[in-house]
XYZ file of C-alpha atoms in Angstrom:
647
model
C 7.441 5.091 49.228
C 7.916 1.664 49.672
C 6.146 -1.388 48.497
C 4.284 -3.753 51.161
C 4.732 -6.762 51.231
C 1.081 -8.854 49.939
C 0.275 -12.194 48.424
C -2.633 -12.499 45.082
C -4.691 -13.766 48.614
C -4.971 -10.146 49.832
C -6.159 -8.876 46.807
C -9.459 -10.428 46.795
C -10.413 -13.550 44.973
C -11.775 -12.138 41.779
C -8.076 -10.875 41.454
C -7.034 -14.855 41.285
C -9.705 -15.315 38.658
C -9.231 -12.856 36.456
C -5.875 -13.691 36.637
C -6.891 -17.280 35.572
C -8.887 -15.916 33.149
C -6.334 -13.990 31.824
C -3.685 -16.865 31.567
C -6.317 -19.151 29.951
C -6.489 -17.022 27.441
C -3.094 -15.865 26.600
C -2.301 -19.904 26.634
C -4.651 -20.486 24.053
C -3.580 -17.574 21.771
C -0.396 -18.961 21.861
C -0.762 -22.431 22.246
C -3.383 -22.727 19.311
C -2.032 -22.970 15.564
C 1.650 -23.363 17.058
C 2.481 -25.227 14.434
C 0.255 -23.883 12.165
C 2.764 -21.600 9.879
C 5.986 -23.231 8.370
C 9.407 -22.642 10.333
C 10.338 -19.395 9.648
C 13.975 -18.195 7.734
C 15.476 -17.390 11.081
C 14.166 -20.454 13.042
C 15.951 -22.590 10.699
C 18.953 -20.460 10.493
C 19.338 -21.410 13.983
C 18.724 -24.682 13.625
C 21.203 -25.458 10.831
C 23.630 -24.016 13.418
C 22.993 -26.469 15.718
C 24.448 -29.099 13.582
C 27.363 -29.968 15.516
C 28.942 -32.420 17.682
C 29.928 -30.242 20.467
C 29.393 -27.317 22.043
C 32.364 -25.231 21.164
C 31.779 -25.991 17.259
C 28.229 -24.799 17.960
C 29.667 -21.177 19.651
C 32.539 -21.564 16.648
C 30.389 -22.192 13.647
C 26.678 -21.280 15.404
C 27.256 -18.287 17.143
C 30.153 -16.501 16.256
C 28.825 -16.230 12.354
C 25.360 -14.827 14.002
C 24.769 -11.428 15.536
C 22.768 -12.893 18.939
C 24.678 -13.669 22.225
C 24.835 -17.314 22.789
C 22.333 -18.280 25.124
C 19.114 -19.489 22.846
C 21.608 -20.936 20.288
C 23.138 -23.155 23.330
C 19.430 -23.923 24.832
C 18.261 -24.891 21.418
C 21.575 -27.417 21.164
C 20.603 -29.093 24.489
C 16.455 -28.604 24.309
C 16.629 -30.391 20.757
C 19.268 -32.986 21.818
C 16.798 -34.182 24.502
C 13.732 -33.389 22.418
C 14.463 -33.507 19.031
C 13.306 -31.215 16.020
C 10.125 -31.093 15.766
C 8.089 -28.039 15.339
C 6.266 -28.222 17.968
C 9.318 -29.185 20.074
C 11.200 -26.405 19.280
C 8.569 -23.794 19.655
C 7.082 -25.018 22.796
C 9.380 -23.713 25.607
C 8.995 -20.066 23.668
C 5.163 -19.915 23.895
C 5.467 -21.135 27.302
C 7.585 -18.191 28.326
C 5.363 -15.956 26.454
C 2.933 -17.301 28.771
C 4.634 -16.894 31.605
C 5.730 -13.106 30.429
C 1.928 -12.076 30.287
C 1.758 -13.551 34.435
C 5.233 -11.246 35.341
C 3.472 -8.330 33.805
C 0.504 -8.016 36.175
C 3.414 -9.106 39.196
C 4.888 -5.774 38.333
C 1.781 -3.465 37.344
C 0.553 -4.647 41.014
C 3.838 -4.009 42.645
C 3.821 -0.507 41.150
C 0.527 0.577 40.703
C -1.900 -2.090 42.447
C -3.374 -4.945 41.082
C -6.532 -3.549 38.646
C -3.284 -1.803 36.506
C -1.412 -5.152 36.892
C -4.672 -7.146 35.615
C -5.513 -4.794 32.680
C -1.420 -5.115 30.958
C -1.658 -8.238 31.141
C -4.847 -8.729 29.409
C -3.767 -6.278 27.086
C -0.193 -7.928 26.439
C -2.440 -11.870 26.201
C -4.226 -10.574 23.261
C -2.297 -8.153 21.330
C -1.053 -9.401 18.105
C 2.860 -8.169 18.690
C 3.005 -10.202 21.643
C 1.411 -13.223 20.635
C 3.498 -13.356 17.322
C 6.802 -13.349 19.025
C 5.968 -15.961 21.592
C 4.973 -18.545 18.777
C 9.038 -18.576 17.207
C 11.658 -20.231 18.261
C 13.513 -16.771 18.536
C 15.188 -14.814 21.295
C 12.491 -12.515 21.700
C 9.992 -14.667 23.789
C 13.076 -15.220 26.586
C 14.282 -11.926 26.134
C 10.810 -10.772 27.003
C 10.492 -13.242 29.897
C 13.743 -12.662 31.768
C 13.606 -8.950 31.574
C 10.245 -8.651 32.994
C 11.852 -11.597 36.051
C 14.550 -9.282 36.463
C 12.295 -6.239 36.733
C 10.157 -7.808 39.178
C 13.150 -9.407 41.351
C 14.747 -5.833 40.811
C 11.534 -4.309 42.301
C 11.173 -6.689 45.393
C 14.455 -6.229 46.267
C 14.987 -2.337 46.520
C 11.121 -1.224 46.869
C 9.171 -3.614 49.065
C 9.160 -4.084 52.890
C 11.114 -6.060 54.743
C 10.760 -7.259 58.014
C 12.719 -6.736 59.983
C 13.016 -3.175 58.608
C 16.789 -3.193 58.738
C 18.052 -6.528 56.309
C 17.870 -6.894 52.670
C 16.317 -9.965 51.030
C 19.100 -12.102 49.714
C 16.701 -14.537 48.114
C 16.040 -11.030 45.613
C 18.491 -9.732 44.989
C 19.924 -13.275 43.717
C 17.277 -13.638 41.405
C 18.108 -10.272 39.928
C 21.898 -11.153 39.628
C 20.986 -14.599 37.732
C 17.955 -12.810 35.462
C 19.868 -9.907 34.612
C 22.416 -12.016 33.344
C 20.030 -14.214 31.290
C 19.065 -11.148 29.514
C 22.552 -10.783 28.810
C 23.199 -13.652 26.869
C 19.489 -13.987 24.864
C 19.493 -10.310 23.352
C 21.688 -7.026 22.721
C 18.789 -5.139 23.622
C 17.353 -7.221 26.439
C 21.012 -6.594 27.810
C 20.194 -2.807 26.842
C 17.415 -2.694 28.652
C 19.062 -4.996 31.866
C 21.375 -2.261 31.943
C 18.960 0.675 31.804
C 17.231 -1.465 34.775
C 20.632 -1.724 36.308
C 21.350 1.913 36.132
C 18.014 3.112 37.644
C 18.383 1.069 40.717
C 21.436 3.369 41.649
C 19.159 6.271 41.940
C 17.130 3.898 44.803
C 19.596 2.187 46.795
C 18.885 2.592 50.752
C 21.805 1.578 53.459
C 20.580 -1.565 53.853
C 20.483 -2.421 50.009
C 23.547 -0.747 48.688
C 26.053 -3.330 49.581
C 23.613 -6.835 48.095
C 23.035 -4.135 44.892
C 26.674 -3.939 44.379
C 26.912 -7.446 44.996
C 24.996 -8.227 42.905
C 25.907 -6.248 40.162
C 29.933 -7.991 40.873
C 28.114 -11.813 39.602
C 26.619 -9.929 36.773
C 30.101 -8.731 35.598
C 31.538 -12.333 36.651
C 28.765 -14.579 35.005
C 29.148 -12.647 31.828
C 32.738 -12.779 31.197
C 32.586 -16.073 29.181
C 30.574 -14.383 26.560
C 33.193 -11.296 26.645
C 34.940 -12.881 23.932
C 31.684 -13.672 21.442
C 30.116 -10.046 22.223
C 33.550 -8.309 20.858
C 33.587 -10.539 17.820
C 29.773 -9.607 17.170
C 30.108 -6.074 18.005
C 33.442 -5.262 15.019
C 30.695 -7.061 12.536
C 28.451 -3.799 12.821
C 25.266 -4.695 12.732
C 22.614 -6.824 10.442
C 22.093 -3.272 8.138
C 25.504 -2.504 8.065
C 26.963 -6.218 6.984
C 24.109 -7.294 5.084
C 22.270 -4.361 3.727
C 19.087 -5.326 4.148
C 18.153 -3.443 6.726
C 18.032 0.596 6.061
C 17.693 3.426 8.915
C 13.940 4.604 9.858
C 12.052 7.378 9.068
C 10.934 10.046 10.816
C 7.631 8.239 11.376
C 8.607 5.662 13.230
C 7.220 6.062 16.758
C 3.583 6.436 14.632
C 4.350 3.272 12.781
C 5.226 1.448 15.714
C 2.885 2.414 17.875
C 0.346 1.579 15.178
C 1.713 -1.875 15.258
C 2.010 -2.364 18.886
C -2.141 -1.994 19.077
C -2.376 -4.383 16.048
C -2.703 -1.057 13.514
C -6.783 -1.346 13.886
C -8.144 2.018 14.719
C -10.855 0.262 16.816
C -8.482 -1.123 19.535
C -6.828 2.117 19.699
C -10.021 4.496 20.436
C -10.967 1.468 22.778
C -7.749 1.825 24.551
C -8.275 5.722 24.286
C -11.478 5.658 25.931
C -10.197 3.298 28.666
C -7.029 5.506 29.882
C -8.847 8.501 29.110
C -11.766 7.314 31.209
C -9.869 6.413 34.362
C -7.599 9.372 34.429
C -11.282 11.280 34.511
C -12.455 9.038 37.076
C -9.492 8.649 39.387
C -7.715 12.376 38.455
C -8.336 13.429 42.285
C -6.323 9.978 43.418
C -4.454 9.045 41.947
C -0.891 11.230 41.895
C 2.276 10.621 39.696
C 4.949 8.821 41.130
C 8.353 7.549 40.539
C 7.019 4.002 38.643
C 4.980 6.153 36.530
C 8.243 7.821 35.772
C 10.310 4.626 35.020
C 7.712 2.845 33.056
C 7.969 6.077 30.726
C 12.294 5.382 30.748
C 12.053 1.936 30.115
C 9.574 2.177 26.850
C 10.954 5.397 25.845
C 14.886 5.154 26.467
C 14.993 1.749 24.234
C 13.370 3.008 21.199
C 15.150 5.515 21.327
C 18.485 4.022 21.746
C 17.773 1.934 18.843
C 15.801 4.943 16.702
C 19.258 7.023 16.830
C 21.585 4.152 16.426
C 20.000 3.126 13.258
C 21.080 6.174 12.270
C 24.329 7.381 13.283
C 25.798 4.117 13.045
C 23.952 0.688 11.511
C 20.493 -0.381 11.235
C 19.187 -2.030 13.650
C 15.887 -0.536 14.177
C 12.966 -3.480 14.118
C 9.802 -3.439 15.741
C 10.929 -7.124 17.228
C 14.258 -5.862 19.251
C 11.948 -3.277 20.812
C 9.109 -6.137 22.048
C 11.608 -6.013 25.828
C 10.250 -2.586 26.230
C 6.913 -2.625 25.233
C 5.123 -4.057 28.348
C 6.213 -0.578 30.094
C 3.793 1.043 27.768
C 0.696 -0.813 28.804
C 1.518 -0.598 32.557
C 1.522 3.316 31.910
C -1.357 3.647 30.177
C -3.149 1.378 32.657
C -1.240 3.122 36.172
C -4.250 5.692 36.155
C -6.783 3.245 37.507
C -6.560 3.620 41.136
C -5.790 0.641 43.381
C -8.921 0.768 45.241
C -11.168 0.254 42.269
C -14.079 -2.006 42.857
C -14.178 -5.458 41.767
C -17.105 -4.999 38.982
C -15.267 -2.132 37.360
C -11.956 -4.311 37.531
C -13.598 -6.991 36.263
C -15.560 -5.039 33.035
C -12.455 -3.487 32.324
C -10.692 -6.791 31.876
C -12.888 -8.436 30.162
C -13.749 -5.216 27.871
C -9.369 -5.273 27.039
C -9.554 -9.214 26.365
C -12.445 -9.513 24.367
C -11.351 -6.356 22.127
C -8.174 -7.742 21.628
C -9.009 -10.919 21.232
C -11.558 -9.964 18.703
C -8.896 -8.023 16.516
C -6.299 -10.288 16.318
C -8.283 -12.972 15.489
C -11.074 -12.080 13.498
C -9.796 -8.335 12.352
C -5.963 -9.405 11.786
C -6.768 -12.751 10.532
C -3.801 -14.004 12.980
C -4.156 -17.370 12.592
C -4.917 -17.743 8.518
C -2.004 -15.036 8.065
C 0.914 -15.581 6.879
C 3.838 -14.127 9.197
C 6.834 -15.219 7.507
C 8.492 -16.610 4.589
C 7.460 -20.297 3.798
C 9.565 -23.378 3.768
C 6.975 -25.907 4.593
C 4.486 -25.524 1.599
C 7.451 -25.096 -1.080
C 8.713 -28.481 -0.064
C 5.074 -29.962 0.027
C 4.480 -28.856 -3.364
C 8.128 -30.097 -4.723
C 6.725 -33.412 -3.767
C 3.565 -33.008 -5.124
C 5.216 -32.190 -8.507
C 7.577 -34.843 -8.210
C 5.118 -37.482 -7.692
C 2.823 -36.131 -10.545
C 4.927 -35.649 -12.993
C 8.273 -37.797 -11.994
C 11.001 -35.969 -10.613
C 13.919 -37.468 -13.287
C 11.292 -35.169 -15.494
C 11.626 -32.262 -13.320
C 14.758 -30.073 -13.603
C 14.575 -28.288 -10.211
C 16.331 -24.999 -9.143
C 15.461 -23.054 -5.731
C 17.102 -20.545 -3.956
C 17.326 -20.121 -0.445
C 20.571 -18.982 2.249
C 20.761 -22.954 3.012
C 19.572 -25.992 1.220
C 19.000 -26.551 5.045
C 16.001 -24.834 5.351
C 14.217 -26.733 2.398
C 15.590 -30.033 3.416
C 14.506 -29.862 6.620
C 10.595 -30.004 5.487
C 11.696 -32.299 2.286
C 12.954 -34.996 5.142
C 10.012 -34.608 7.020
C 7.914 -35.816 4.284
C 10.761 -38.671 3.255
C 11.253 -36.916 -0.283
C 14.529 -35.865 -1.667
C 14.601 -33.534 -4.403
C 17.885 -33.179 -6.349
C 18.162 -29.397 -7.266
C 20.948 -28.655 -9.263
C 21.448 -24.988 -7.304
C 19.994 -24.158 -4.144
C 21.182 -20.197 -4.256
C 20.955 -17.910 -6.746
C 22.072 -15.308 -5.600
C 25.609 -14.046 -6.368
C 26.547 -12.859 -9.839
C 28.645 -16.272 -10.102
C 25.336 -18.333 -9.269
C 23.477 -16.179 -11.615
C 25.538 -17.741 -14.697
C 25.303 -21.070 -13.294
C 21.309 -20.874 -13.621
C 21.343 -19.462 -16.606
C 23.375 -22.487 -18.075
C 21.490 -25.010 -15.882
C 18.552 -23.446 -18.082
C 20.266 -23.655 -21.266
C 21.774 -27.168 -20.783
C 18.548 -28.993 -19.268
C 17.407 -31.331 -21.283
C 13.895 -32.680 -19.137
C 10.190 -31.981 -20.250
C 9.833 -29.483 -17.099
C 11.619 -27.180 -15.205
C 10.672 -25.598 -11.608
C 12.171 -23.101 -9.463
C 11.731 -21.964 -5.930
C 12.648 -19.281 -3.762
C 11.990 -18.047 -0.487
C 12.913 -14.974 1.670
C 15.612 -13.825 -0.736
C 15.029 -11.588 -4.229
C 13.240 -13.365 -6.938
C 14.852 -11.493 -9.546
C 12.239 -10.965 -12.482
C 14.949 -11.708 -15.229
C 15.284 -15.210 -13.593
C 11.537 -15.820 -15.005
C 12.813 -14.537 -18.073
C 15.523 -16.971 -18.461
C 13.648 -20.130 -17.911
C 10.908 -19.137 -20.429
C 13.572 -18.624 -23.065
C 13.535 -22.515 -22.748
C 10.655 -23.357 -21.290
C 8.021 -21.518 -22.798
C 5.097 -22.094 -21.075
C 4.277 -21.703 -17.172
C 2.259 -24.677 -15.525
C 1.965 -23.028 -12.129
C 2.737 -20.013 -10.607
C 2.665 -20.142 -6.560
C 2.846 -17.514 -4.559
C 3.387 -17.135 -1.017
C 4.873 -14.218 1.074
C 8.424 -13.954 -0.076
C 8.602 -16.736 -1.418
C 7.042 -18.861 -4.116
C 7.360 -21.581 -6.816
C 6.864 -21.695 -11.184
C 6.686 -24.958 -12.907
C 7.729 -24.701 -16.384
C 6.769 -26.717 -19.300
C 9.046 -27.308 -23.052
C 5.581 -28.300 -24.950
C 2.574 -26.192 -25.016
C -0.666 -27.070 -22.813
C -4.029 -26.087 -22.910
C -3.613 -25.465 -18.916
C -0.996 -22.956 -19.373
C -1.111 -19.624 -17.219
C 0.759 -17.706 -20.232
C -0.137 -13.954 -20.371
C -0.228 -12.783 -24.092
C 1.506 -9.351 -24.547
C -0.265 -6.184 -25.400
C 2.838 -5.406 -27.466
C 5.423 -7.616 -28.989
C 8.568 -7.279 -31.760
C 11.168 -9.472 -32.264
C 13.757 -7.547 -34.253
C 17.283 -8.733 -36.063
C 18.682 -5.405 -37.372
C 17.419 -6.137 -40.509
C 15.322 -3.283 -41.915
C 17.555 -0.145 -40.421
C 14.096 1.074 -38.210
C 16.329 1.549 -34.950
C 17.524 5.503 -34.492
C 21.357 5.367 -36.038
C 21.187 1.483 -36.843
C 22.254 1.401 -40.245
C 25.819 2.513 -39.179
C 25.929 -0.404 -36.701
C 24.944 -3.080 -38.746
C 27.385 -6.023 -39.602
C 26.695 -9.554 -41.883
C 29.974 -11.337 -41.381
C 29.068 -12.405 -37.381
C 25.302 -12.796 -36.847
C 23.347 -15.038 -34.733
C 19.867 -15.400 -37.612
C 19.483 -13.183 -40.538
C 21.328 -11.495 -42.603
C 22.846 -8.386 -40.196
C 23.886 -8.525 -36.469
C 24.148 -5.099 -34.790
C 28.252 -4.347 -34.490
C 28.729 -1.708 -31.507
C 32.335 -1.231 -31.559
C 34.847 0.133 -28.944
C 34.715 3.975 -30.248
C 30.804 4.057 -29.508
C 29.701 4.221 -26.112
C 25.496 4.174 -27.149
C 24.548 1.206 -29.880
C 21.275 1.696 -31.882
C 18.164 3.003 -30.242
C 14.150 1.812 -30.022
C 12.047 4.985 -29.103
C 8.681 4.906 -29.362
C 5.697 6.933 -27.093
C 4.267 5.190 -24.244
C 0.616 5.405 -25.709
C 1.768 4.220 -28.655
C 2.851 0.931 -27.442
C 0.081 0.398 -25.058
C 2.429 0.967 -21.603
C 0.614 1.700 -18.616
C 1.783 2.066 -15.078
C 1.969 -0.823 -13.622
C 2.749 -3.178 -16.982
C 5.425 -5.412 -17.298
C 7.863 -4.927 -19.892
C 10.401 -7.817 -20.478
C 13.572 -7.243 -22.929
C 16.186 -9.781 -24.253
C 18.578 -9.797 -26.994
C 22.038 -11.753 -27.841
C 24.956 -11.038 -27.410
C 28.446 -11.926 -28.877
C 32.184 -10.694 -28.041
C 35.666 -12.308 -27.560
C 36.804 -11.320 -24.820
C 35.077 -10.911 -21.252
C 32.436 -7.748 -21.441
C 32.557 -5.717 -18.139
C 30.734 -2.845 -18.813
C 27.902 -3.219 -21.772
C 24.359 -2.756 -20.893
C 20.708 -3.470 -22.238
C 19.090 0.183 -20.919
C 15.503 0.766 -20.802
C 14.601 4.621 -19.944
C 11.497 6.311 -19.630
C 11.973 10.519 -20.423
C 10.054 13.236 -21.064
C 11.551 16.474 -23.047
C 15.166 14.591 -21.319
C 14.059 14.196 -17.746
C 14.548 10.868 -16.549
C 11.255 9.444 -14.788
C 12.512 5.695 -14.884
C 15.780 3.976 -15.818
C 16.740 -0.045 -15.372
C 19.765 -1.828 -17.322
C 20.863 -5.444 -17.393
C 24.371 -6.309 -17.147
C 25.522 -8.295 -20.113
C 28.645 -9.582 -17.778
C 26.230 -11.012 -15.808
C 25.114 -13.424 -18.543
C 27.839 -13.401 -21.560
C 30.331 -16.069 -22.165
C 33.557 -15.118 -24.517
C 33.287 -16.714 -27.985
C 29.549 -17.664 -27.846
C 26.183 -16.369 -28.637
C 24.609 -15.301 -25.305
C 21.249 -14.132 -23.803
C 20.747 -10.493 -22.298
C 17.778 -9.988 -19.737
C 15.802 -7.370 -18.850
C 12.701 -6.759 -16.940
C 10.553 -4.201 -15.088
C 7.393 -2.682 -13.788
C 6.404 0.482 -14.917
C 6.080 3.168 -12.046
C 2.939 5.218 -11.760
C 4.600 8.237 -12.887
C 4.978 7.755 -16.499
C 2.088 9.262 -18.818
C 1.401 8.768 -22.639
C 3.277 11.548 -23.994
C 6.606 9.933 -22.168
C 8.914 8.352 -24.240
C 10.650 4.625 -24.201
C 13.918 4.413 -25.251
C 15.673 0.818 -25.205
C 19.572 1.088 -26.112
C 22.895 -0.874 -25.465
C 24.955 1.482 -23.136
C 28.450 0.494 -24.009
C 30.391 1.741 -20.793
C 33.515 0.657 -20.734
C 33.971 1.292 -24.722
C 34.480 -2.437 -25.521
C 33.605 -4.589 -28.753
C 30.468 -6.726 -29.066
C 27.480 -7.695 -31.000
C 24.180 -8.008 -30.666
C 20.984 -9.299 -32.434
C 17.999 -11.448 -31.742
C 16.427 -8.422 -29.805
C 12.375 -9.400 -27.732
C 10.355 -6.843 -26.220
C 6.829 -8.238 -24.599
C 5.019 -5.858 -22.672
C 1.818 -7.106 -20.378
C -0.916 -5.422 -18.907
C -0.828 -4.922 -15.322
C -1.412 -7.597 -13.288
């Protein structure tokens, strides 16, 4: 079967404006609120790498550190030499792609199945949420999305429609497929994956007078990418972002449901609308409609890329996100929508268009919340209130940590609002850092103290540490992975200050603790009269155990620990343990490392914090111990427990 050859013209003008229509209002979904949502943690990341003053240092020190090909890192370096910036700079040329994605989507559904599937994907990829996010960041996924769905429709014309004469190949095509199957290439590993998939197929459809421009073509692909032969080696012996990083674990055996929950904006609504749509025109159109090769491919190019990823995740690295599968996706909706038979009459066409864009629309917006929803991590409002603080309350009063993968991304909003904030650390992150804060704490002398994070671990014992010093918390701000305190030294009658449902401070004085009166020592203390002496023989120090009901625990309370510590030499192994049993079953164990916070020859400060889990009930016991693993010789005294009702 081959493809004639037809202009939009042909296929009526309500085909033109619903096409319009269409456009209009993918343009505004992504258009609208551009800038509405702070640069995210991998916007930035690329931007910082674009802080050189050529082109090789930006593939040296941009690219080569990063686990993308090249090409959006080197567009970026010349769109935002000419441009600048800007948010709305950068993003721009991505939306406009995404745009331009949602108008190569019905090229292909009508060069396959006729226009009324064409028209109804791309209504359905205008309006959907997974879409519309990833055209509105600066990422690869917008191009990646555009290029393959260009190559796929250049790949198309060239081996499937009419030619005339009968006998000769369109050059013009089969050029555009070299040059957009080589794009793909160089914006995304699995836009290249699924080039190469589209690659592959086209063996399986090559006639006598398209073999010899296929394999042409496919001779510049291998040419044009052998510059980036180099970069793609280097990337590939990292692994992959859950194999160097971590971050990033394998999925589970639910993820085609999860993901196809996402990809129809996880509202049950849109689903049973799209449900009754598909399962309407396969009813209607059962006797005409007949299966075909496309229908076929669509299914290989959604299916084969998932799964590609799915298993890799899992024999190998990580690499399974619902973003590196957004390449695929429009295959999906052009097989769900392939039933509705060419011929279908303009009114039907035309309800079923507007019946997919006003759903859509409807749940992004107004069910999803798109555009008062936070996507990512924030940057922008952390910096606005830094400056807010600053000015309020003077920033030489203000000692100011944050912690972030580059001071970078903070500085980048601080200069757009001509502020600079001096923060002492702007990662906290390694166990090194960690004992830098902690004496940045210790040795700050202001009135107030604020820290920051954003889109890395706020570690609970970091909240811990500042309160040691700074008692009482000003402002707690929250955002989605990220967020800000401001600390106070003197008490305020605007405090946010929780007060505990149980609280002891205990020295080893009275010989309550299970075992303590063996342990106790009054020649090195920190207050009192005994310090708690937990020599190298004894691998378990004195014990608190107490029932959970007794002590008002709950699941879900927060339980915060400290005590001192004091040793010569450099502790490796010691450890303030908190355990939850019953009749010696384990239901919940945490321990803080006292190496990550003692200093040889002084009095130091242990931290511990935690959530209790749902599991615990009141006949469970607490036990809180020093776990003395590697058998060394320290002290300890000054011991805190709080514990807070949930929050």
């Amino acid at each position: 079967m081959k493809i004639e050859s037809g202009t939009l013209n042909k296929t009526g003008a309500h085909v033109s404006s619903l096409l319009m229509l269409i456009l209009l209002v993918a343009s505004v979904l992504r258009l609208w609120g551009l800038t509405a949502f702070s640069l995210s943690n991998d916007e930035l990341s690329a931007l910082s790498r674009l802080q050189f003053d050529s082109v090789a240092e930006v593939i040296e020190q941009g690219v080569y550190v990063d686990f993308h090909p090249a090409g959006v890192q080197l567009f970026l370096y010349y769109w935002t030499m000419v441009f600048g910036f800007s948010e709305i700079a950068v993003r721009l040329p991505f939306a406009l792609m995404g745009i331009g994605s949602v108008y190569f989507v019905y090229r292909i559904g009508h060069l396959w199945f006729g226009h009324p599937s064409g028209l109804l994907a791309a209504a359905a990829i205008a309006v959907l949420e997974y879409p519309v996010l990833y055209s509105q960041i600066a990422r690869p996924y917008s191009p990646g999305l555009f290029f393959s769905l260009l190559a796929t429709f250049f790949w198309t014309s060239a081996l499937f429609k009419k030619n005339e004469p009968e006998d000769k190949a369109n050059w013009t095509y089969f050029l555009g497929f070299a040059l957009t199957v080589s794009a793909c290439m160089y914006i995304h590993y699995f836009s290249f994956i699924f080039a190469g998939l589209l690659c592959f197929a086209g063996l399986f459809f090559l006639r006598k007078t398209t073999l010899l421009p296929y394999l042409i073509a496919g001779g510049a692909i291998v040419l044009l990418y052998i510059p980036h032969i180099d970069i793609f080696f280097h990337q590939l012996s990292k692994g992959g972002v859950g194999g160097s990083e971590g971050w990033l674990g394998p999925p589970g055996d639910d993820a085609l449901g999860r993901y196809l929950d996402y990809c129809f904006n996880d509202s049950s609504r849109l689903k049973l609308l799209y449900f009754i749509i598909v399962s309407g025109t396969i009813l209607l159109y059962r006797k005409e409609v007949k299966l075909q090769r496309f229908h076929l491919l669509a299914l290989l190019f959604f299916a084969t890329p998932f799964a590609i990823a799915y298993y890799y995740s899992i024999w190998n690295n990580p690499v399974f996100q619902f973003s590196v599968l957004l390449f695929s996706f429009p295959y999906l909706l052009l097989l769900l929508f392939s039933f509705i038979h060419p011929s279908a009459g303009s009114l039907t066409v035309r309800f079923l268009v507007v019946v997919v864009l006003a759903g859509g629309f409807y749940s992004t917006v107004y069910e999803k919340h798109y555009y008062s929803t936070p996507h990512f991590t924030e940057f922008r409002g952390i910096a606005n209130r830094v400056k807010e603080l600053d000015t309020r309350f003077g920033g030489e009063n203000i000692t100011k940590t944050i912690s972030v993968f580059s001071p970078y991304y903070i500085n980048y909003y601080l200069e757009k609002t001509n502020h600079n904030a001096n923060f002492k650390l702007t990662s906290v992150m390694s166990a090194e850092e960690r004992k830098q804060f902690r004496k940045i704490v210790e040795e700050s002398k202001s009135p107030y103290y604020l820290h920051a994070f954003s889109n890395v671990y706020d570690d609970p014992r970091f909240d811990l540490i500042i309160r040691s010093k700074y008692p009482w918390v000003l402002l707690r701000d929250s955002m989605l992975n990220s967020g800000l305190r401001f600390y106070s030294r003197e008490k305020s009658d605007s405090a946010l200050n929780r007060l505990p449902v149980f609280s002891i401070q205990y020295g080893f004085e009275k010989g309550e603790w299970t075992d303590e009166i063996q342990f106790q020592d009054s020649v090195t203390k920190y207050e009192g009269d005994n310090s708690a002496f937990i020599p190298g023989d004894k691998e378990y120090g004195p014990g608190f155990m107490k029932k959970i009901a007794d002590i008002g625990i709950e699941k879900g309370s927060v339980v915060e620990l400290s005590a001192v510590i004091y040793s010569k030499n450099p502790l490796e192994g010691a450890k303030l343990v908190l355990s939850i049993e019953n009749n010696g079953i384990s239901k919940y164990w945490i321990a803080g490392n006292a190496e990550d916070y003692a200093e040889p020859g002084k009095w130091s400060r242990v931290f511990l914090a935690g959530i209790i889990p749902d599991s615990v009930s009141p006949d469970d016991e607490i036990k809180i111990y020093f776990w003395n693993q590697q058998k060394e010789n320290f002290y300890t005294d000054d011991f805190r427990m709080n514990v807070y009702s949930p929050r």
